[in-house]
Structure formats: C-alpha cells, structure tokens
Amino acid sequence: MNIWFANENESNFELPFNFNTQSGSVLRGSDIDSNELPDVFTKVAPGAYPCIIAYAVVFLVAAVGNMIEFLSVWRRLRKRSTAMNRLLLHLCIADIMVVFMVAAVEIFWRISIGWYAGDFMCKLVQYFRAFGLYLSSLMLICLSLDRFYAVCFPLRAVDASRRVKIMLIIAWTAAALCAAPQCIVFRVQSHPDFPAFRQCNSILSGVAAEAINTAISMSFMYFLPILVIIFSYGNIIIRLARESDGALDADNNDRFLRRSGASVMDRAKIKTLKLSFVIVMVFIFCWTPYVVISIW
C-alpha cells in the first residue's frame, strides 16, 4: 500500500486514494457517453455518502482552523518577527495546502470517480498533494531543530534569523524534489474493459514497487521527522534536567544566565517550547496509525 492508497476495485482496475467504483461520476467530459458505462461508474452509491460527508466535515474544520491560525500567526509576525513565528507561518501554509489538495480533492474525486481534467492536471494535482505532505513534515523538523538550538545553544540566538532562512530554503527545496516523482509515476489511464472511463492512476505495479514506494515515502514523511524530534526534544529534556539540578559545567556558554539569577529560558521560550511540543505530539498521534497500517 502506498501513500496514495491505491486499492483494487470491483472491476479489477486500480484507482488511487482508496476509491471504489461505487462512488459514481458527476463530472463528465463531452467525449464520454454515460450510457456506455455501467451504473457503477456513473451513479453515486448510497454507501459513498457517509464517507463524503466525513471528508467534508474534516475539510471544513481543518480549513477554518488553519486559516484562523494563519491569520493569527501573520499578525504576530508583523508585530514581532521571531524565528518561531516564521516557522509556524510556513507550517500553516503547508497544512493549508494539504487541506485543499488532499481533503478537498478527495471529496470531489469520490463524487466523480473518473478523471476528466487531462494528463497535465493529473500530474500537477498529484505533485502538490505529495508536496504539501512532505513540506508539512519537514516544517516539523525545522520547528524541532529551532527549539533545540534555542534551548541548548542560547548564545547562538543572534544567528536564529539566518538559521531559520536556511532551514526554510532547504525544507521547501527538499519537498519540491521529493514530490517530483509524482509527475512521472502518475498519468491518465483508461479502464481495460471500459475505455470511456479514465482515471489518474499510478503506473507502479507489483508488490516490490509498492513496498519501495512506501518505504521511501514513509522515511521522509514520518521516520525522519520522528528521529529528529526524538533527538531534539531528548536533548532539550536532558538540558532542562541539568539546569534544574544545577549540574551544568562552569565552562558552559550560558553560565552568566545562572549567575544573574535567571533560568535558561524565560516564559516566552517556555510557551513556544510547549506549543511546538503539542504540534509534534499531534503529528505523531495522527500519522502513527496510518504508518502502522501501511507497513502491516
């Protein structure tokens, strides 16, 4: 099973995104005569509506929530341009992209089971679906590393702006490169028994190809972020534990903070640390079940 949830339907024709042919079609091209296709390709089955409604609810909640968060972060960023706010803004952009390119497209595609937008749009949509997912995961890596540097190397705070710019450039570039293969592996295909029915489908076939695809996708979307998160927050916890016990070496770079009676982090840093930790935990909670099912 790959990240596009390609499953085999009743007509033995693979459709992406966990479609089954009971979804029906409401978007028909001028060259398609619905009378030539079985009802399974042209009518929305009653069983498809609960799933469509569920996706619609998820889309509305996620779209409204992310837009509100985007505007909130944007206002904070205009008042105070911090590394954390810049990273959160880019995370919001990535999540909004996921909402509209994954959830919204999923709704329309479950209603119009066929693909009627042509080969170029097939590749473009698949590219941005993967791009948003990769970018969202990479933004979490940037957040974790930013908190790691802020807590464990506080004297390097003066370099935070430059560091964040570099991380953002790397994240956007890496997401673009990781998503590029979608333009190759996806194309419009016709049903072997019903040529009038077309689908934007992956050309990958076979267990080995799917296993390799799943391994590569999960490595960048889940396992790499998890490893960075464990490293970053593990070191943060160790650092805070040492500070609370007064066990830092006298030669440590931030010794002056303790001499002045201040803690390693002020309240603002503690607040941003908690926020980033919550974001990371939500990522783990939402992604882990899917990863387990995919590997299983």
PDB file of N, CA and C in Angstrom, residues 127-183:
ATOM      1  N   TYR A 127       1.309  15.999  -7.785  1.00  0.00           N
ATOM      2  CA  TYR A 127       2.543  16.634  -7.318  1.00  0.00           C
ATOM      3  C   TYR A 127       2.282  17.473  -6.073  1.00  0.00           C
ATOM      4  N   PHE A 128       1.267  18.329  -6.116  1.00  0.00           N
ATOM      5  CA  PHE A 128       1.011  19.215  -4.986  1.00  0.00           C
ATOM      6  C   PHE A 128       0.427  18.470  -3.786  1.00  0.00           C
ATOM      7  N   ARG A 129      -0.251  17.358  -4.018  1.00  0.00           N
ATOM      8  CA  ARG A 129      -0.707  16.540  -2.888  1.00  0.00           C
ATOM      9  C   ARG A 129       0.496  16.036  -2.094  1.00  0.00           C
ATOM     10  N   ALA A 130       1.463  15.475  -2.804  1.00  0.00           N
ATOM     11  CA  ALA A 130       2.662  14.968  -2.141  1.00  0.00           C
ATOM     12  C   ALA A 130       3.513  16.109  -1.590  1.00  0.00           C
ATOM     13  N   PHE A 131       3.611  17.206  -2.344  1.00  0.00           N
ATOM     14  CA  PHE A 131       4.417  18.350  -1.921  1.00  0.00           C
ATOM     15  C   PHE A 131       3.939  18.888  -0.577  1.00  0.00           C
ATOM     16  N   GLY A 132       2.634  19.052  -0.401  1.00  0.00           N
ATOM     17  CA  GLY A 132       2.100  19.557   0.858  1.00  0.00           C
ATOM     18  C   GLY A 132       2.406  18.647   2.028  1.00  0.00           C
ATOM     19  N   LEU A 133       2.289  17.343   1.820  1.00  0.00           N
ATOM     20  CA  LEU A 133       2.568  16.386   2.890  1.00  0.00           C
ATOM     21  C   LEU A 133       4.044  16.399   3.269  1.00  0.00           C
ATOM     22  N   TYR A 134       4.915  16.406   2.266  1.00  0.00           N
ATOM     23  CA  TYR A 134       6.353  16.466   2.547  1.00  0.00           C
ATOM     24  C   TYR A 134       6.714  17.765   3.263  1.00  0.00           C
ATOM     25  N   LEU A 135       6.177  18.873   2.789  1.00  0.00           N
ATOM     26  CA  LEU A 135       6.511  20.168   3.379  1.00  0.00           C
ATOM     27  C   LEU A 135       6.044  20.255   4.826  1.00  0.00           C
ATOM     28  N   SER A 136       4.865  19.739   5.115  1.00  0.00           N
ATOM     29  CA  SER A 136       4.351  19.759   6.482  1.00  0.00           C
ATOM     30  C   SER A 136       5.267  18.987   7.425  1.00  0.00           C
ATOM     31  N   SER A 137       5.717  17.811   6.991  1.00  0.00           N
ATOM     32  CA  SER A 137       6.624  17.016   7.823  1.00  0.00           C
ATOM     33  C   SER A 137       7.967  17.712   8.001  1.00  0.00           C
ATOM     34  N   LEU A 138       8.477  18.304   6.939  1.00  0.00           N
ATOM     35  CA  LEU A 138       9.767  18.993   7.023  1.00  0.00           C
ATOM     36  C   LEU A 138       9.689  20.238   7.898  1.00  0.00           C
ATOM     37  N   MET A 139       8.542  20.903   7.927  1.00  0.00           N
ATOM     38  CA  MET A 139       8.372  22.061   8.805  1.00  0.00           C
ATOM     39  C   MET A 139       8.449  21.650  10.275  1.00  0.00           C
ATOM     40  N   LEU A 140       7.937  20.462  10.585  1.00  0.00           N
ATOM     41  CA  LEU A 140       8.032  19.969  11.962  1.00  0.00           C
ATOM     42  C   LEU A 140       9.486  19.692  12.337  1.00  0.00           C
ATOM     43  N   ILE A 141      10.263  19.222  11.375  1.00  0.00           N
ATOM     44  CA  ILE A 141      11.694  19.041  11.612  1.00  0.00           C
ATOM     45  C   ILE A 141      12.345  20.386  11.917  1.00  0.00           C
ATOM     46  N   CYS A 142      11.997  21.401  11.146  1.00  0.00           N
ATOM     47  CA  CYS A 142      12.550  22.739  11.371  1.00  0.00           C
ATOM     48  C   CYS A 142      12.160  23.273  12.745  1.00  0.00           C
ATOM     49  N   LEU A 143      10.912  23.071  13.141  1.00  0.00           N
ATOM     50  CA  LEU A 143      10.457  23.517  14.462  1.00  0.00           C
ATOM     51  C   LEU A 143      11.246  22.843  15.574  1.00  0.00           C
ATOM     52  N   SER A 144      11.436  21.540  15.451  1.00  0.00           N
ATOM     53  CA  SER A 144      12.163  20.796  16.481  1.00  0.00           C
ATOM     54  C   SER A 144      13.610  21.255  16.579  1.00  0.00           C
ATOM     55  N   LEU A 145      14.255  21.437  15.442  1.00  0.00           N
ATOM     56  CA  LEU A 145      15.646  21.888  15.450  1.00  0.00           C
ATOM     57  C   LEU A 145      15.771  23.312  15.980  1.00  0.00           C
ATOM     58  N   ASP A 146      14.801  24.156  15.662  1.00  0.00           N
ATOM     59  CA  ASP A 146      14.826  25.529  16.167  1.00  0.00           C
ATOM     60  C   ASP A 146      14.726  25.547  17.684  1.00  0.00           C
ATOM     61  N   ARG A 147      13.846  24.736  18.255  1.00  0.00           N
ATOM     62  CA  ARG A 147      13.721  24.664  19.718  1.00  0.00           C
ATOM     63  C   ARG A 147      14.985  24.069  20.337  1.00  0.00           C
ATOM     64  N   PHE A 148      15.584  23.110  19.641  1.00  0.00           N
ATOM     65  CA  PHE A 148      16.818  22.501  20.126  1.00  0.00           C
ATOM     66  C   PHE A 148      17.927  23.545  20.243  1.00  0.00           C
ATOM     67  N   TYR A 149      18.102  24.351  19.212  1.00  0.00           N
ATOM     68  CA  TYR A 149      19.130  25.392  19.244  1.00  0.00           C
ATOM     69  C   TYR A 149      18.795  26.483  20.256  1.00  0.00           C
ATOM     70  N   ALA A 150      17.515  26.842  20.370  1.00  0.00           N
ATOM     71  CA  ALA A 150      17.122  27.907  21.292  1.00  0.00           C
ATOM     72  C   ALA A 150      17.390  27.527  22.743  1.00  0.00           C
ATOM     73  N   VAL A 151      17.210  26.252  23.075  1.00  0.00           N
ATOM     74  CA  VAL A 151      17.373  25.805  24.465  1.00  0.00           C
ATOM     75  C   VAL A 151      18.806  25.377  24.756  1.00  0.00           C
ATOM     76  N   CYS A 152      19.377  24.595  23.861  1.00  0.00           N
ATOM     77  CA  CYS A 152      20.700  24.028  24.123  1.00  0.00           C
ATOM     78  C   CYS A 152      21.853  24.956  23.746  1.00  0.00           C
ATOM     79  N   PHE A 153      21.602  25.912  22.865  1.00  0.00           N
ATOM     80  CA  PHE A 153      22.637  26.864  22.463  1.00  0.00           C
ATOM     81  C   PHE A 153      22.056  28.274  22.473  1.00  0.00           C
ATOM     82  N   PRO A 154      21.671  28.779  23.644  1.00  0.00           N
ATOM     83  CA  PRO A 154      21.004  30.087  23.733  1.00  0.00           C
ATOM     84  C   PRO A 154      21.859  31.246  23.251  1.00  0.00           C
ATOM     85  N   LEU A 155      23.182  31.135  23.338  1.00  0.00           N
ATOM     86  CA  LEU A 155      24.044  32.229  22.909  1.00  0.00           C
ATOM     87  C   LEU A 155      24.082  32.378  21.393  1.00  0.00           C
ATOM     88  N   ARG A 156      23.570  31.384  20.694  1.00  0.00           N
ATOM     89  CA  ARG A 156      23.525  31.470  19.241  1.00  0.00           C
ATOM     90  C   ARG A 156      22.209  32.063  18.750  1.00  0.00           C
ATOM     91  N   ALA A 157      21.455  32.644  19.650  1.00  0.00           N
ATOM     92  CA  ALA A 157      20.160  33.221  19.283  1.00  0.00           C
ATOM     93  C   ALA A 157      20.304  34.335  18.256  1.00  0.00           C
ATOM     94  N   VAL A 158      21.461  34.996  18.275  1.00  0.00           N
ATOM     95  CA  VAL A 158      21.678  36.082  17.314  1.00  0.00           C
ATOM     96  C   VAL A 158      21.698  35.557  15.886  1.00  0.00           C
ATOM     97  N   ASP A 159      21.985  34.259  15.727  1.00  0.00           N
ATOM     98  CA  ASP A 159      22.026  33.652  14.399  1.00  0.00           C
ATOM     99  C   ASP A 159      20.702  32.992  14.034  1.00  0.00           C
ATOM    100  N   ALA A 160      19.682  33.152  14.878  1.00  0.00           N
ATOM    101  CA  ALA A 160      18.412  32.455  14.668  1.00  0.00           C
ATOM    102  C   ALA A 160      17.770  32.824  13.339  1.00  0.00           C
ATOM    103  N   SER A 161      17.776  34.107  13.001  1.00  0.00           N
ATOM    104  CA  SER A 161      17.136  34.548  11.766  1.00  0.00           C
ATOM    105  C   SER A 161      17.787  33.913  10.542  1.00  0.00           C
ATOM    106  N   ARG A 162      19.089  33.931  10.507  1.00  0.00           N
ATOM    107  CA  ARG A 162      19.811  33.330   9.377  1.00  0.00           C
ATOM    108  C   ARG A 162      19.604  31.824   9.347  1.00  0.00           C
ATOM    109  N   ARG A 163      19.609  31.198  10.523  1.00  0.00           N
ATOM    110  CA  ARG A 163      19.420  29.751  10.596  1.00  0.00           C
ATOM    111  C   ARG A 163      18.044  29.345  10.069  1.00  0.00           C
ATOM    112  N   VAL A 164      17.023  30.092  10.452  1.00  0.00           N
ATOM    113  CA  VAL A 164      15.662  29.783  10.014  1.00  0.00           C
ATOM    114  C   VAL A 164      15.527  29.946   8.506  1.00  0.00           C
ATOM    115  N   LYS A 165      16.127  30.984   7.952  1.00  0.00           N
ATOM    116  CA  LYS A 165      16.069  31.186   6.499  1.00  0.00           C
ATOM    117  C   LYS A 165      16.673  29.997   5.761  1.00  0.00           C
ATOM    118  N   ILE A 166      17.808  29.522   6.266  1.00  0.00           N
ATOM    119  CA  ILE A 166      18.468  28.372   5.635  1.00  0.00           C
ATOM    120  C   ILE A 166      17.592  27.128   5.744  1.00  0.00           C
ATOM    121  N   MET A 167      17.012  26.894   6.925  1.00  0.00           N
ATOM    122  CA  MET A 167      16.157  25.723   7.118  1.00  0.00           C
ATOM    123  C   MET A 167      14.935  25.770   6.214  1.00  0.00           C
ATOM    124  N   LEU A 168      14.347  26.951   6.059  1.00  0.00           N
ATOM    125  CA  LEU A 168      13.160  27.082   5.208  1.00  0.00           C
ATOM    126  C   LEU A 168      13.498  26.818   3.743  1.00  0.00           C
ATOM    127  N   ILE A 169      14.629  27.329   3.302  1.00  0.00           N
ATOM    128  CA  ILE A 169      15.049  27.090   1.913  1.00  0.00           C
ATOM    129  C   ILE A 169      15.255  25.600   1.671  1.00  0.00           C
ATOM    130  N   ILE A 170      15.927  24.946   2.624  1.00  0.00           N
ATOM    131  CA  ILE A 170      16.176  23.509   2.497  1.00  0.00           C
ATOM    132  C   ILE A 170      14.859  22.728   2.511  1.00  0.00           C
ATOM    133  N   ALA A 171      13.943  23.104   3.408  1.00  0.00           N
ATOM    134  CA  ALA A 171      12.670  22.387   3.534  1.00  0.00           C
ATOM    135  C   ALA A 171      11.839  22.493   2.255  1.00  0.00           C
ATOM    136  N   TRP A 172      11.698  23.695   1.729  1.00  0.00           N
ATOM    137  CA  TRP A 172      10.904  23.884   0.513  1.00  0.00           C
ATOM    138  C   TRP A 172      11.544  23.182  -0.684  1.00  0.00           C
ATOM    139  N   THR A 173      12.869  23.265  -0.772  1.00  0.00           N
ATOM    140  CA  THR A 173      13.569  22.605  -1.878  1.00  0.00           C
ATOM    141  C   THR A 173      13.448  21.091  -1.781  1.00  0.00           C
ATOM    142  N   ALA A 174      13.638  20.552  -0.573  1.00  0.00           N
ATOM    143  CA  ALA A 174      13.542  19.106  -0.377  1.00  0.00           C
ATOM    144  C   ALA A 174      12.135  18.597  -0.676  1.00  0.00           C
ATOM    145  N   ALA A 175      11.113  19.342  -0.242  1.00  0.00           N
ATOM    146  CA  ALA A 175       9.729  18.941  -0.515  1.00  0.00           C
ATOM    147  C   ALA A 175       9.457  18.924  -2.015  1.00  0.00           C
ATOM    148  N   ALA A 176       9.966  19.934  -2.719  1.00  0.00           N
ATOM    149  CA  ALA A 176       9.768  20.002  -4.175  1.00  0.00           C
ATOM    150  C   ALA A 176      10.436  18.828  -4.878  1.00  0.00           C
ATOM    151  N   LEU A 177      11.637  18.471  -4.430  1.00  0.00           N
ATOM    152  CA  LEU A 177      12.359  17.360  -5.050  1.00  0.00           C
ATOM    153  C   LEU A 177      11.706  16.019  -4.725  1.00  0.00           C
ATOM    154  N   CYS A 178      11.274  15.852  -3.485  1.00  0.00           N
ATOM    155  CA  CYS A 178      10.649  14.587  -3.082  1.00  0.00           C
ATOM    156  C   CYS A 178       9.323  14.353  -3.801  1.00  0.00           C
ATOM    157  N   ALA A 179       8.613  15.432  -4.103  1.00  0.00           N
ATOM    158  CA  ALA A 179       7.312  15.303  -4.769  1.00  0.00           C
ATOM    159  C   ALA A 179       7.438  15.161  -6.280  1.00  0.00           C
ATOM    160  N   ALA A 180       8.600  15.486  -6.832  1.00  0.00           N
ATOM    161  CA  ALA A 180       8.788  15.475  -8.286  1.00  0.00           C
ATOM    162  C   ALA A 180       8.468  14.137  -8.952  1.00  0.00           C
ATOM    163  N   PRO A 181       8.803  12.991  -8.328  1.00  0.00           N
ATOM    164  CA  PRO A 181       8.489  11.706  -8.983  1.00  0.00           C
ATOM    165  C   PRO A 181       7.017  11.499  -9.297  1.00  0.00           C
ATOM    166  N   GLN A 182       6.128  12.217  -8.608  1.00  0.00           N
ATOM    167  CA  GLN A 182       4.696  12.053  -8.887  1.00  0.00           C
ATOM    168  C   GLN A 182       4.360  12.434 -10.326  1.00  0.00           C
ATOM    169  N   CYS A 183       5.126  13.353 -10.882  1.00  0.00           N
ATOM    170  CA  CYS A 183       4.888  13.768 -12.270  1.00  0.00           C
ATOM    171  C   CYS A 183       5.241  12.660 -13.257  1.00  0.00           C
TER     172      CYS A 183
END
